[in-house]
Short mmCIF file of C-alpha atoms and ligand atoms in Angstrom, two decimals:
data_model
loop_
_atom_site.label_atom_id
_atom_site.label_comp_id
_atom_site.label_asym_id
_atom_site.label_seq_id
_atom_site.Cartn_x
_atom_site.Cartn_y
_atom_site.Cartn_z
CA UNK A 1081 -0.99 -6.06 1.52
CA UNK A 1082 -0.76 -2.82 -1.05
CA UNK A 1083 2.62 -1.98 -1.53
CA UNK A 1084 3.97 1.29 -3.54
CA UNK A 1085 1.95 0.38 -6.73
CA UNK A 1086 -1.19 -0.59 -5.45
CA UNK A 1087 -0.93 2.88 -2.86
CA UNK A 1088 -0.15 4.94 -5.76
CA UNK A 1089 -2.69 3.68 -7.94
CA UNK A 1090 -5.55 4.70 -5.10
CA UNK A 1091 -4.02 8.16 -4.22
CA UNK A 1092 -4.02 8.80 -8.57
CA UNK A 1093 -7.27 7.36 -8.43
CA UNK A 1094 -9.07 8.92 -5.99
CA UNK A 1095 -7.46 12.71 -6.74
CA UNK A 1096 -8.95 12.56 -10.28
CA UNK A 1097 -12.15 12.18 -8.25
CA UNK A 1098 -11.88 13.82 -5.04
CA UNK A 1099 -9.81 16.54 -5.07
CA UNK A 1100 -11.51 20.08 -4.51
CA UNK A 1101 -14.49 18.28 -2.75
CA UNK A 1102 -15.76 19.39 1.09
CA UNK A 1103 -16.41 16.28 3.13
CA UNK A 1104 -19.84 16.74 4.75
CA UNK A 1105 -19.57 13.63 7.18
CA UNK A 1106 -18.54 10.44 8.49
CA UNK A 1107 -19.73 6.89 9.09
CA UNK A 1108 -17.84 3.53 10.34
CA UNK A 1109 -18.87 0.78 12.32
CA UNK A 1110 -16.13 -0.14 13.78
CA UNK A 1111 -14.29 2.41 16.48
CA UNK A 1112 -10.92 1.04 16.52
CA UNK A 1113 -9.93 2.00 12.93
CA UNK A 1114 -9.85 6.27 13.94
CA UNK A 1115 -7.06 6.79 15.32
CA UNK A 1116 -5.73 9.81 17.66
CA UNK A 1117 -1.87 10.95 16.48
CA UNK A 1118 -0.69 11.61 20.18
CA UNK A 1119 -2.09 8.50 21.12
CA UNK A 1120 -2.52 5.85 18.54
CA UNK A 1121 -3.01 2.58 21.14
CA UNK A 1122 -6.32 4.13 23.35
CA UNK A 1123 -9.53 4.39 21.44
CA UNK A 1124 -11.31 7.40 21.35
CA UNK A 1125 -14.32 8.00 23.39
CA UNK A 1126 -17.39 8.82 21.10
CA UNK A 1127 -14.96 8.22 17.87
CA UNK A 1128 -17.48 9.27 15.68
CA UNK A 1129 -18.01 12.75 17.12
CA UNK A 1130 -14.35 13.39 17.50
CA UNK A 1131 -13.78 12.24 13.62
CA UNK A 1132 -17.11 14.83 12.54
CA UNK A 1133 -15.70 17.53 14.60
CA UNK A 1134 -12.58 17.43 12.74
CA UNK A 1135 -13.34 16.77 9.03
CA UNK A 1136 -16.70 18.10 8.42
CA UNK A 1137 -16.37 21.13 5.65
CA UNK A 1138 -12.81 20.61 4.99
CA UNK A 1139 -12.05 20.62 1.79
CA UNK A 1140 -9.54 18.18 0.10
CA UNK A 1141 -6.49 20.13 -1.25
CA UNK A 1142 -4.64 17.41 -2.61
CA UNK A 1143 -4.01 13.78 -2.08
CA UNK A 1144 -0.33 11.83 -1.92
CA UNK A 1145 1.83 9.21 -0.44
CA UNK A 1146 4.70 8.29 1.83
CA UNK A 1147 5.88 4.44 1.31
CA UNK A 1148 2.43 2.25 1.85
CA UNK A 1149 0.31 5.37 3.33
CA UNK A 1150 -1.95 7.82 1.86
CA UNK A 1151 -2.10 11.10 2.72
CA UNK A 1152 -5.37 13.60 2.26
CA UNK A 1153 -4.43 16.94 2.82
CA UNK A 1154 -7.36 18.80 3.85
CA UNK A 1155 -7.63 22.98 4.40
CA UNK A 1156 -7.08 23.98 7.65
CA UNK A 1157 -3.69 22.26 7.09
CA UNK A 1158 -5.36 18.76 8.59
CA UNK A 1159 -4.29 15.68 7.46
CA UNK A 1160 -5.65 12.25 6.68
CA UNK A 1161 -3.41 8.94 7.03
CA UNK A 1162 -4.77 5.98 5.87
CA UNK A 1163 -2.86 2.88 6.02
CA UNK A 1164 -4.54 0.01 4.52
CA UNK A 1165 -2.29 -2.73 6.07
CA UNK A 1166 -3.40 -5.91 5.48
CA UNK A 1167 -6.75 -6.35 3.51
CA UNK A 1168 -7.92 -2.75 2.95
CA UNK A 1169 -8.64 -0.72 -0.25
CA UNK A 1170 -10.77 2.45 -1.02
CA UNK A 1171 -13.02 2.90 -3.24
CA UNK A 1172 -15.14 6.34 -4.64
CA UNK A 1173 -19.04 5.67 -5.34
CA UNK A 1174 -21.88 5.60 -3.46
CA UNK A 1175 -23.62 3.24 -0.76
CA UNK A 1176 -26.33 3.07 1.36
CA UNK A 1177 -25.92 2.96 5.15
CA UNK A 1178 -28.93 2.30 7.10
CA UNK A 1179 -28.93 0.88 11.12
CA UNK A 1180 -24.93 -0.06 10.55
CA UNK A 1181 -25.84 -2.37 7.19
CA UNK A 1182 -24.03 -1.16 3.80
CA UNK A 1183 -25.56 -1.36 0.92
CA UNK A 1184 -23.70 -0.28 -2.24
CA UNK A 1185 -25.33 1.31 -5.39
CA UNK A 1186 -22.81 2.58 -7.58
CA UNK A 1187 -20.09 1.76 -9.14
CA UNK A 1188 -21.08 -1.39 -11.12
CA UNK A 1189 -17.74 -3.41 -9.54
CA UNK A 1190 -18.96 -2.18 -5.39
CA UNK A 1191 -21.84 -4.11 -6.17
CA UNK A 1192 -20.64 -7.38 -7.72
CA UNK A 1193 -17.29 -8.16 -6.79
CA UNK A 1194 -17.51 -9.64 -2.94
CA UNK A 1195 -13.61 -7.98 -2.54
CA UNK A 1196 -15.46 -4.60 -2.34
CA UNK A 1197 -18.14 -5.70 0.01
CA UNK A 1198 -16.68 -4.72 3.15
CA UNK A 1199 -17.04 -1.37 3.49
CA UNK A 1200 -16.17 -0.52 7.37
CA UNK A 1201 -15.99 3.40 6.75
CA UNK A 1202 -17.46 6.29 4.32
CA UNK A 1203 -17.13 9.63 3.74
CA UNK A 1204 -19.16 11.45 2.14
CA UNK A 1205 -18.47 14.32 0.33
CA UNK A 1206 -20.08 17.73 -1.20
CA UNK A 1207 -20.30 16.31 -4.58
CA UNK A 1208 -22.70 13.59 -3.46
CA UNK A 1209 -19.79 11.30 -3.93
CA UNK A 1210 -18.65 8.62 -1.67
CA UNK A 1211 -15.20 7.51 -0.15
CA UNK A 1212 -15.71 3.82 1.17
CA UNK A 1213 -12.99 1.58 3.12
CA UNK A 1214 -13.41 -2.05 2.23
CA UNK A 1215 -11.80 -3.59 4.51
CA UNK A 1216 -12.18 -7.84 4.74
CA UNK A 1217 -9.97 -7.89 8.19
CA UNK A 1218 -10.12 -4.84 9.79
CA UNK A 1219 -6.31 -3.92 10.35
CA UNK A 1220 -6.57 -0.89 8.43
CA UNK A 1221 -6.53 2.79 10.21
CA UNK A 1222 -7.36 6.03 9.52
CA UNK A 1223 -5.19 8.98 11.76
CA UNK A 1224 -6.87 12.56 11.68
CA UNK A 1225 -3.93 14.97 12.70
CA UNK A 1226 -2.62 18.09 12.02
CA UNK A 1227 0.13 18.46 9.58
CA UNK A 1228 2.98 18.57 11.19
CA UNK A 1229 1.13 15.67 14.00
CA UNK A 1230 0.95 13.93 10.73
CA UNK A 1231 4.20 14.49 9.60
CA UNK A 1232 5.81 13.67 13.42
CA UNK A 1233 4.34 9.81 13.98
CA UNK A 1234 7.16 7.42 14.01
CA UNK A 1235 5.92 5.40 11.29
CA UNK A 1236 6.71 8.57 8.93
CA UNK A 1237 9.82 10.30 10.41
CA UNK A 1238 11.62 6.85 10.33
CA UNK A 1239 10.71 6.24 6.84
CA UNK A 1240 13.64 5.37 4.31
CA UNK A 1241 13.87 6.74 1.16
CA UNK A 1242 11.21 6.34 -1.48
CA UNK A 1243 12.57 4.27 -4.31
CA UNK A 1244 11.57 5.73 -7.49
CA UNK A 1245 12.39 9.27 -6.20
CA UNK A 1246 14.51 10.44 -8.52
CA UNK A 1247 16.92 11.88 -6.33
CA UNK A 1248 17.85 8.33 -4.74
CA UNK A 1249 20.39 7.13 -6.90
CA UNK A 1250 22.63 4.09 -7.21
CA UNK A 1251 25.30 5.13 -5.20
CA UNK A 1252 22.76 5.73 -2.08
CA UNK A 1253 21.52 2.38 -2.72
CA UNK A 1254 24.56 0.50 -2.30
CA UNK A 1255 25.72 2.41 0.44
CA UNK A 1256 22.43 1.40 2.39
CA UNK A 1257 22.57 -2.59 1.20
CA UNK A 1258 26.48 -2.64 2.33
CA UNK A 1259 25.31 -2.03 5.90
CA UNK A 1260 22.77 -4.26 6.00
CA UNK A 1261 24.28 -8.29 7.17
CA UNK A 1262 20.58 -9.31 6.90
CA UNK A 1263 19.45 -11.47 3.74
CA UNK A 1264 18.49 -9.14 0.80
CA UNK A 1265 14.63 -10.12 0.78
CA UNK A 1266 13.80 -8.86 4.32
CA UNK A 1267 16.12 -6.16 3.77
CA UNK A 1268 14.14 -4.79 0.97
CA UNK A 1269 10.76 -5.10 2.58
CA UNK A 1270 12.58 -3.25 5.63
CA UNK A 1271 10.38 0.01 5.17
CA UNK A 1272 13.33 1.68 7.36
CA UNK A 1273 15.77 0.94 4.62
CA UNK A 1274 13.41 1.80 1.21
CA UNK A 1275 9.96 2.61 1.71
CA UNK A 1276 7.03 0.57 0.11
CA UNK A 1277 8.43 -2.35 -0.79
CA UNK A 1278 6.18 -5.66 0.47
CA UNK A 1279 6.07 -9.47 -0.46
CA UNK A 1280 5.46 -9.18 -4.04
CA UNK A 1281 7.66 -6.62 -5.21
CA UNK A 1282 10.60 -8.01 -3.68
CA UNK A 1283 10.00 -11.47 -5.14
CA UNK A 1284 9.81 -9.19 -8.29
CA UNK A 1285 12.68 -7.54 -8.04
CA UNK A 1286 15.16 -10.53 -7.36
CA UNK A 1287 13.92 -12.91 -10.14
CA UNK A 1288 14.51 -10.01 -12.40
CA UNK A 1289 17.72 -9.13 -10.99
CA UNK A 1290 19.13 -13.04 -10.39
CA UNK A 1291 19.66 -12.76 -6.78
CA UNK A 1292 18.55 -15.30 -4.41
CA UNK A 1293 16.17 -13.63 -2.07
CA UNK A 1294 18.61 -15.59 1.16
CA UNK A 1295 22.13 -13.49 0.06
CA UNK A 1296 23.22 -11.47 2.80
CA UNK A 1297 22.97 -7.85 1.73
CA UNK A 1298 26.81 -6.89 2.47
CA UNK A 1299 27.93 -9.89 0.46
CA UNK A 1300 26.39 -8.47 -2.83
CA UNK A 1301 28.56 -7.77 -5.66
CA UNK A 1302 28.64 -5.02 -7.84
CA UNK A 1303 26.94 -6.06 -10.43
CA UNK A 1304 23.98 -7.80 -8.36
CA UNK A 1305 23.50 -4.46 -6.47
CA UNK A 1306 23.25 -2.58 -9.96
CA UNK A 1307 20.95 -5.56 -11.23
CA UNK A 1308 18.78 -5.44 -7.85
CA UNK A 1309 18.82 -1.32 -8.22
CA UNK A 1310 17.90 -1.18 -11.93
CA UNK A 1311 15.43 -3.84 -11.30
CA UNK A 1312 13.50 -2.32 -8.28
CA UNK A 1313 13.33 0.67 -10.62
CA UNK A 1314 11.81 -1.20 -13.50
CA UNK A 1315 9.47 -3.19 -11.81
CA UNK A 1316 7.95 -0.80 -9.30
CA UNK A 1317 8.06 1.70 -12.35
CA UNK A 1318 5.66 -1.40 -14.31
CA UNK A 1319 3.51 -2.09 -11.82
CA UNK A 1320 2.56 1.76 -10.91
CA UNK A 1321 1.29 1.71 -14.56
CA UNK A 1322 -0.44 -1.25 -14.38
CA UNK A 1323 -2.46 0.15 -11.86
CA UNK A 1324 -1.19 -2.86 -8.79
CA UNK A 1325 -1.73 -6.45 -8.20
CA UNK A 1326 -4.94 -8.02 -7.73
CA UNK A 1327 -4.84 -11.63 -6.52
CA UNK A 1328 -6.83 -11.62 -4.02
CA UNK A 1329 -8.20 -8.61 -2.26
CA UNK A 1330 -6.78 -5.25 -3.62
CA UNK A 1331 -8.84 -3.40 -6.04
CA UNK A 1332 -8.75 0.33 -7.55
CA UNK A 1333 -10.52 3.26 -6.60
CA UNK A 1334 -12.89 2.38 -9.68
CA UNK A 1335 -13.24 -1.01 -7.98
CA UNK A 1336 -11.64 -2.92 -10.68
CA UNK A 1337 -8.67 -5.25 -10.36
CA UNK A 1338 -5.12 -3.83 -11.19
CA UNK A 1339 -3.04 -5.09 -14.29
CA UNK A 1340 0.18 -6.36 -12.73
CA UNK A 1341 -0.97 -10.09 -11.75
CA UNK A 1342 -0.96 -11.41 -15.06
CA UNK A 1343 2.49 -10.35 -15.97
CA UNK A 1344 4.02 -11.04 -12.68
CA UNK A 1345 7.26 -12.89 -12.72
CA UNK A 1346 7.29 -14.91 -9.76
CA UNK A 1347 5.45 -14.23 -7.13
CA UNK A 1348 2.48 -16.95 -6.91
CA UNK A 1349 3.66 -18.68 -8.98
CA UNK A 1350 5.61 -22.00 -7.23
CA UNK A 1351 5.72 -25.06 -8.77
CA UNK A 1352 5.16 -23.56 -11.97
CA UNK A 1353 8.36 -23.33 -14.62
CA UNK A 1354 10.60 -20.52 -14.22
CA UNK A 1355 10.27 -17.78 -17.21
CA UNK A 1356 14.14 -18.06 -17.87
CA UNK A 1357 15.36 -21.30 -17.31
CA UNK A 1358 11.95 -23.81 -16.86
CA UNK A 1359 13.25 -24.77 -13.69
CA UNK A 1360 10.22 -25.11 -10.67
CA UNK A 1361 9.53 -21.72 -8.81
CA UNK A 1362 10.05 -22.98 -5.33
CA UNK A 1363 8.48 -21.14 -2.31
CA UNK A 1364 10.11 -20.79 1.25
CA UNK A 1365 10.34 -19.19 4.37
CA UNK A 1366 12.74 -16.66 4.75
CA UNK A 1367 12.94 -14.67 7.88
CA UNK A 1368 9.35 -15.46 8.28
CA UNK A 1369 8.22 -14.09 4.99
CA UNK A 1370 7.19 -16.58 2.19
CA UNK A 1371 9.86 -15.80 -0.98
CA UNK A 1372 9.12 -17.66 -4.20
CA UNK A 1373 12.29 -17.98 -6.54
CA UNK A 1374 14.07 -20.06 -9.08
CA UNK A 1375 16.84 -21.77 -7.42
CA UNK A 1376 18.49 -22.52 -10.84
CA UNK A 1377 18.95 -18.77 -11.80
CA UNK A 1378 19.00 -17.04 -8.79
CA UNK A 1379 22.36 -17.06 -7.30
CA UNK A 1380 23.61 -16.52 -3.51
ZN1 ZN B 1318 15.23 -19.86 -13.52
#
Protein backbone atom coordinates (compact mmCIF):
# COMPACT_ATOMS: atom_id res chain seq x y z
CA UNK A 1 0.00 0.00 0.00
CA UNK A 2 1.47 3.83 -0.62
CA UNK A 3 2.43 5.18 2.48
CA UNK A 4 3.62 9.03 3.09
CA UNK A 5 6.39 8.78 0.38
CA UNK A 6 4.78 7.10 -2.27
CA UNK A 7 1.41 9.73 -1.56
CA UNK A 8 3.66 12.59 -1.66
CA UNK A 9 5.48 11.67 -4.59
CA UNK A 10 1.90 11.49 -6.69
CA UNK A 11 0.40 14.74 -5.19
CA UNK A 12 4.24 16.54 -6.33
CA UNK A 13 3.80 14.72 -9.35
CA UNK A 14 0.67 15.30 -10.56
CA UNK A 15 0.60 19.33 -9.41
CA UNK A 16 3.58 19.97 -11.74
CA UNK A 17 1.10 18.64 -14.30
CA UNK A 18 -2.30 19.35 -13.31
CA UNK A 19 -2.62 22.21 -11.47
CA UNK A 20 -4.58 25.22 -13.18
CA UNK A 21 -6.35 22.63 -15.50
CA UNK A 22 -10.53 22.47 -15.82
CA UNK A 23 -11.64 18.87 -15.75
CA UNK A 24 -14.05 18.42 -18.69
CA UNK A 25 -15.32 14.82 -17.64
CA UNK A 26 -15.35 11.55 -16.12
CA UNK A 27 -15.12 7.85 -16.92
CA UNK A 28 -14.84 4.54 -14.59
CA UNK A 29 -16.09 1.25 -14.93
CA UNK A 30 -16.56 0.32 -11.86
CA UNK A 31 -19.40 2.25 -9.54
CA UNK A 32 -18.27 1.36 -6.20
CA UNK A 33 -15.00 3.39 -6.21
CA UNK A 34 -17.20 7.19 -6.11
CA UNK A 35 -18.01 7.66 -3.10
CA UNK A 36 -20.77 10.08 -1.40
CA UNK A 37 -19.15 11.98 1.96
CA UNK A 38 -22.52 11.73 4.01
CA UNK A 39 -22.77 8.34 3.07
CA UNK A 40 -19.69 6.47 2.15
CA UNK A 41 -21.23 2.57 2.53
CA UNK A 42 -24.49 3.01 -0.20
CA UNK A 43 -23.52 3.37 -3.80
CA UNK A 44 -24.74 6.04 -5.72
CA UNK A 45 -27.49 5.67 -8.14
CA UNK A 46 -26.30 6.69 -11.73
CA UNK A 47 -22.58 7.31 -10.17
CA UNK A 48 -21.43 8.59 -13.21
CA UNK A 49 -23.92 11.45 -13.56
CA UNK A 50 -23.64 12.42 -9.97
CA UNK A 51 -19.57 12.46 -10.34
CA UNK A 52 -20.09 14.80 -13.97
CA UNK A 53 -22.49 16.99 -12.24
CA UNK A 54 -20.03 17.80 -9.69
CA UNK A 55 -16.56 18.10 -11.33
CA UNK A 56 -17.16 19.11 -14.80
CA UNK A 57 -15.42 22.80 -15.36
CA UNK A 58 -13.84 22.94 -12.06
CA UNK A 59 -10.71 23.92 -12.14
CA UNK A 60 -7.84 22.39 -10.00
CA UNK A 61 -6.49 25.01 -7.50
CA UNK A 62 -4.00 23.03 -5.91
CA UNK A 63 -3.27 19.50 -4.96
CA UNK A 64 -2.00 18.07 -1.25
CA UNK A 65 -2.10 15.45 1.36
CA UNK A 66 -3.29 14.32 4.75
CA UNK A 67 -1.39 10.94 5.98
CA UNK A 68 -2.02 8.26 2.91
CA UNK A 69 -4.80 10.56 1.06
CA UNK A 70 -4.67 13.01 -1.63
CA UNK A 71 -6.49 15.87 -1.75
CA UNK A 72 -7.54 17.97 -5.16
CA UNK A 73 -8.85 21.12 -4.31
CA UNK A 74 -11.02 22.23 -6.98
CA UNK A 75 -12.84 26.03 -7.33
CA UNK A 76 -16.03 26.15 -6.03
CA UNK A 77 -14.23 25.10 -2.81
CA UNK A 78 -14.95 21.14 -3.84
CA UNK A 79 -12.74 18.66 -2.92
CA UNK A 80 -11.31 15.43 -4.24
CA UNK A 81 -10.14 12.46 -1.80
CA UNK A 82 -8.48 9.79 -3.24
CA UNK A 83 -7.26 7.04 -1.18
CA UNK A 84 -5.40 4.50 -3.02
CA UNK A 85 -5.51 1.76 -0.29
CA UNK A 86 -4.27 -1.26 -1.34
CA UNK A 87 -3.06 -1.56 -5.05
CA UNK A 88 -3.88 1.87 -6.52
CA UNK A 89 -1.69 4.59 -8.14
CA UNK A 90 -2.39 7.55 -10.58
CA UNK A 91 -0.97 8.31 -13.33
CA UNK A 92 -1.18 11.69 -15.94
CA UNK A 93 -1.21 10.74 -19.84
CA UNK A 94 -3.57 9.80 -22.10
CA UNK A 95 -5.76 6.58 -22.96
CA UNK A 96 -8.30 5.50 -25.03
CA UNK A 97 -11.68 4.39 -23.67
CA UNK A 98 -13.98 2.84 -26.05
CA UNK A 99 -17.28 0.38 -24.95
CA UNK A 100 -15.57 0.16 -21.17
CA UNK A 101 -11.97 -1.23 -22.78
CA UNK A 102 -8.78 1.08 -21.96
CA UNK A 103 -6.39 1.49 -24.15
CA UNK A 104 -3.36 3.62 -23.22
CA UNK A 105 -1.29 5.80 -25.68
CA UNK A 106 0.93 7.94 -23.87
CA UNK A 107 3.24 7.93 -21.60
CA UNK A 108 5.79 5.35 -22.87
CA UNK A 109 5.68 3.42 -19.13
CA UNK A 110 1.20 3.30 -19.33
CA UNK A 111 1.84 1.29 -22.20
CA UNK A 112 4.52 -1.24 -21.24
CA UNK A 113 4.65 -1.81 -17.73
CA UNK A 114 1.47 -4.31 -16.89
CA UNK A 115 1.49 -2.33 -13.11
CA UNK A 116 -0.13 0.59 -15.04
CA UNK A 117 -2.58 -1.44 -16.97
CA UNK A 118 -5.46 -1.19 -14.81
CA UNK A 119 -6.85 1.87 -15.27
CA UNK A 120 -10.51 1.72 -13.50
CA UNK A 121 -11.06 5.65 -13.70
CA UNK A 122 -10.00 8.88 -15.90
CA UNK A 123 -10.38 12.26 -15.92
CA UNK A 124 -9.90 14.18 -18.39
CA UNK A 125 -8.92 17.50 -18.35
CA UNK A 126 -8.89 20.97 -20.48
CA UNK A 127 -5.37 20.51 -21.47
CA UNK A 128 -6.14 17.31 -23.35
CA UNK A 129 -4.37 15.63 -20.52
CA UNK A 130 -5.41 12.59 -18.70
CA UNK A 131 -5.71 11.57 -14.92
CA UNK A 132 -5.95 7.62 -14.87
CA UNK A 133 -6.47 5.30 -11.62
CA UNK A 134 -4.66 2.03 -12.04
CA UNK A 135 -5.95 0.14 -9.83
CA UNK A 136 -4.98 -4.02 -9.90
CA UNK A 137 -7.67 -4.73 -6.88
CA UNK A 138 -10.10 -2.29 -6.79
CA UNK A 139 -10.03 -1.08 -3.03
CA UNK A 140 -9.21 2.31 -3.94
CA UNK A 141 -11.95 5.33 -3.66
CA UNK A 142 -12.47 8.49 -4.82
CA UNK A 143 -14.93 10.97 -2.33
CA UNK A 144 -16.31 14.19 -4.17
CA UNK A 145 -17.31 16.58 -1.21
CA UNK A 146 -17.31 19.91 -0.30
CA UNK A 147 -14.54 21.29 1.72
CA UNK A 148 -15.42 21.31 4.88
CA UNK A 149 -17.58 17.54 3.97
CA UNK A 150 -14.07 16.76 3.07
CA UNK A 151 -12.46 18.02 5.89
CA UNK A 152 -15.39 16.40 8.45
CA UNK A 153 -15.10 12.38 7.40
CA UNK A 154 -13.77 10.45 10.27
CA UNK A 155 -10.93 9.11 8.49
CA UNK A 156 -9.50 12.89 8.47
CA UNK A 157 -10.69 14.52 11.75
CA UNK A 158 -9.18 11.49 13.67
CA UNK A 159 -5.96 11.76 11.94
CA UNK A 160 -2.70 12.00 14.18
CA UNK A 161 -0.13 14.20 13.53
CA UNK A 162 1.83 14.20 10.32
CA UNK A 163 5.38 13.18 11.03
CA UNK A 164 7.67 15.33 9.17
CA UNK A 165 5.60 18.45 10.10
CA UNK A 166 7.89 20.47 11.49
CA UNK A 167 5.97 21.54 14.28
CA UNK A 168 5.77 17.85 15.79
CA UNK A 169 8.70 17.62 17.76
CA UNK A 170 10.39 15.10 20.02
CA UNK A 171 8.82 15.88 23.05
CA UNK A 172 5.17 15.27 21.35
CA UNK A 173 6.49 12.10 20.18
CA UNK A 174 7.35 10.58 23.33
CA UNK A 175 4.50 11.79 25.03
CA UNK A 176 2.25 9.87 22.41
CA UNK A 177 4.58 6.41 22.47
CA UNK A 178 4.42 6.56 26.53
CA UNK A 179 0.66 6.01 26.27
CA UNK A 180 0.67 3.52 23.97
CA UNK A 181 1.12 -0.44 25.96
CA UNK A 182 0.84 -1.82 22.37
CA UNK A 183 4.16 -3.14 20.60
CA UNK A 184 5.98 -0.24 18.80
CA UNK A 185 5.41 -1.66 15.13
CA UNK A 186 1.57 -1.54 15.15
CA UNK A 187 1.80 1.48 17.09
CA UNK A 188 3.54 3.29 14.39
CA UNK A 189 1.38 2.13 11.56
CA UNK A 190 -1.59 3.28 13.98
CA UNK A 191 -2.64 6.24 11.56
CA UNK A 192 -4.50 7.61 14.87
CA UNK A 193 -1.18 7.97 16.57
CA UNK A 194 1.19 9.42 13.38
CA UNK A 195 -0.29 9.61 10.13
CA UNK A 196 1.13 7.73 7.01
CA UNK A 197 3.15 5.38 8.30
CA UNK A 198 2.47 1.59 6.64
CA UNK A 199 4.44 -1.80 6.50
CA UNK A 200 7.53 -0.61 5.00
CA UNK A 201 8.36 2.43 6.68
CA UNK A 202 8.01 1.06 9.98
CA UNK A 203 10.26 -1.91 9.23
CA UNK A 204 12.46 1.10 8.12
CA UNK A 205 12.38 2.97 10.86
CA UNK A 206 13.21 0.25 13.60
CA UNK A 207 16.22 -1.40 11.83
CA UNK A 208 17.58 2.05 11.67
CA UNK A 209 16.73 2.92 15.08
CA UNK A 210 17.66 -0.80 16.81
CA UNK A 211 14.35 -1.46 18.22
CA UNK A 212 12.66 -4.66 17.89
CA UNK A 213 9.45 -4.02 16.09
CA UNK A 214 7.60 -6.46 19.38
CA UNK A 215 8.78 -3.71 22.37
CA UNK A 216 5.88 -2.40 24.01
CA UNK A 217 5.74 1.31 23.29
CA UNK A 218 5.63 2.51 27.13
CA UNK A 219 8.65 0.35 27.87
CA UNK A 220 10.93 2.41 25.48
CA UNK A 221 13.83 4.13 26.82
CA UNK A 222 15.05 7.36 26.18
CA UNK A 223 17.38 6.87 23.94
CA UNK A 224 15.31 4.27 21.71
CA UNK A 225 12.45 6.86 21.53
CA UNK A 226 15.07 9.58 20.30
CA UNK A 227 16.62 6.80 17.92
CA UNK A 228 12.96 5.70 16.68
CA UNK A 229 12.08 9.73 16.39
CA UNK A 230 15.28 10.77 14.55
CA UNK A 231 14.93 7.75 12.48
CA UNK A 232 11.24 8.12 11.30
CA UNK A 233 12.47 11.59 10.37
CA UNK A 234 15.36 10.40 8.28
CA UNK A 235 13.87 7.74 6.56
CA UNK A 236 10.48 9.13 5.59
CA UNK A 237 12.59 12.37 4.78
CA UNK A 238 14.79 9.64 2.14
CA UNK A 239 12.20 8.03 0.74
CA UNK A 240 9.99 11.33 -0.16
CA UNK A 241 13.10 12.12 -2.31
CA UNK A 242 13.43 9.03 -3.77
CA UNK A 243 10.22 9.41 -5.16
CA UNK A 244 8.56 5.86 -2.99
CA UNK A 245 8.95 2.21 -3.16
CA UNK A 246 8.27 0.18 -6.05
CA UNK A 247 8.24 -3.59 -5.44
CA UNK A 248 5.47 -4.52 -6.73
CA UNK A 249 2.64 -2.31 -7.78
CA UNK A 250 3.22 1.44 -6.95
CA UNK A 251 4.44 3.61 -9.65
CA UNK A 252 4.75 7.58 -10.16
CA UNK A 253 2.59 9.89 -11.79
CA UNK A 254 5.18 9.59 -14.81
CA UNK A 255 4.54 5.85 -14.53
CA UNK A 256 7.97 4.98 -13.55
CA UNK A 257 9.04 3.05 -10.48
CA UNK A 258 10.18 5.09 -7.34
CA UNK A 259 13.91 5.01 -6.05
CA UNK A 260 13.57 3.78 -2.47
CA UNK A 261 13.50 -0.19 -3.11
CA UNK A 262 16.97 -0.53 -3.87
CA UNK A 263 18.28 1.17 -0.83
CA UNK A 264 15.78 -0.20 1.52
CA UNK A 265 17.10 -1.53 4.74
CA UNK A 266 14.97 -4.26 5.64
CA UNK A 267 11.91 -4.58 4.49
CA UNK A 268 11.84 -7.62 1.84
CA UNK A 269 14.54 -8.54 2.55
CA UNK A 270 14.35 -11.94 5.06
CA UNK A 271 16.72 -14.41 4.95
CA UNK A 272 19.11 -12.18 3.51
CA UNK A 273 22.23 -10.82 5.92
CA UNK A 274 21.52 -7.96 8.03
CA UNK A 275 23.40 -4.57 6.80
CA UNK A 276 24.97 -4.15 10.38
CA UNK A 277 25.69 -7.24 11.89
CA UNK A 278 25.26 -10.19 8.85
CA UNK A 279 22.90 -11.82 10.96
CA UNK A 280 19.51 -13.36 8.82
CA UNK A 281 16.62 -10.73 8.43
CA UNK A 282 13.88 -12.82 9.89
CA UNK A 283 10.18 -12.10 9.03
CA UNK A 284 7.14 -12.54 11.48
CA UNK A 285 3.82 -11.85 12.41
CA UNK A 286 3.26 -9.23 14.68
CA UNK A 287 -0.19 -8.17 15.55
CA UNK A 288 -1.14 -9.49 12.23
CA UNK A 289 1.25 -7.43 10.23
CA UNK A 290 4.36 -9.16 8.66
CA UNK A 291 7.67 -7.20 10.39
CA UNK A 292 11.04 -8.18 8.97
CA UNK A 293 14.02 -7.43 11.46
CA UNK A 294 17.40 -8.49 12.65
CA UNK A 295 16.99 -10.22 15.84
CA UNK A 296 20.76 -9.79 16.62
CA UNK A 297 20.64 -5.89 16.61
CA UNK A 298 17.34 -5.07 17.31
CA UNK A 299 16.73 -5.06 20.94
CA UNK A 300 13.33 -5.43 23.08
ZN1 LIG B 1 21.71 -6.93 12.63
Amino acid sequence: MPELPEVQATVDGLKRRVVGRKIKDIWADWPKVLKDPLDQSKIKHNHIAWARKFLRNEKIISMGRRAKNVLVYLSNKKVILIHQKMTGHLLVGKWRVKNNKVTPISPRSAVNDPWNGYIRLVFYLSDGNMIGFSDLRRFGKIVLGSKEEIENLPEIKNLGPEPLDKSFMFGDFRAVLRNQKRKIKPVLMDPGVIAGIGNIYSDEILWRARVSPKTNSNKLSEQDLKNIFSSMKFVLEKAVKLRGTSISDYRKPDGKEGGYAPVRLVYGREGEPCKRCKAKIVREKIAGRSAHYCPKCQKI
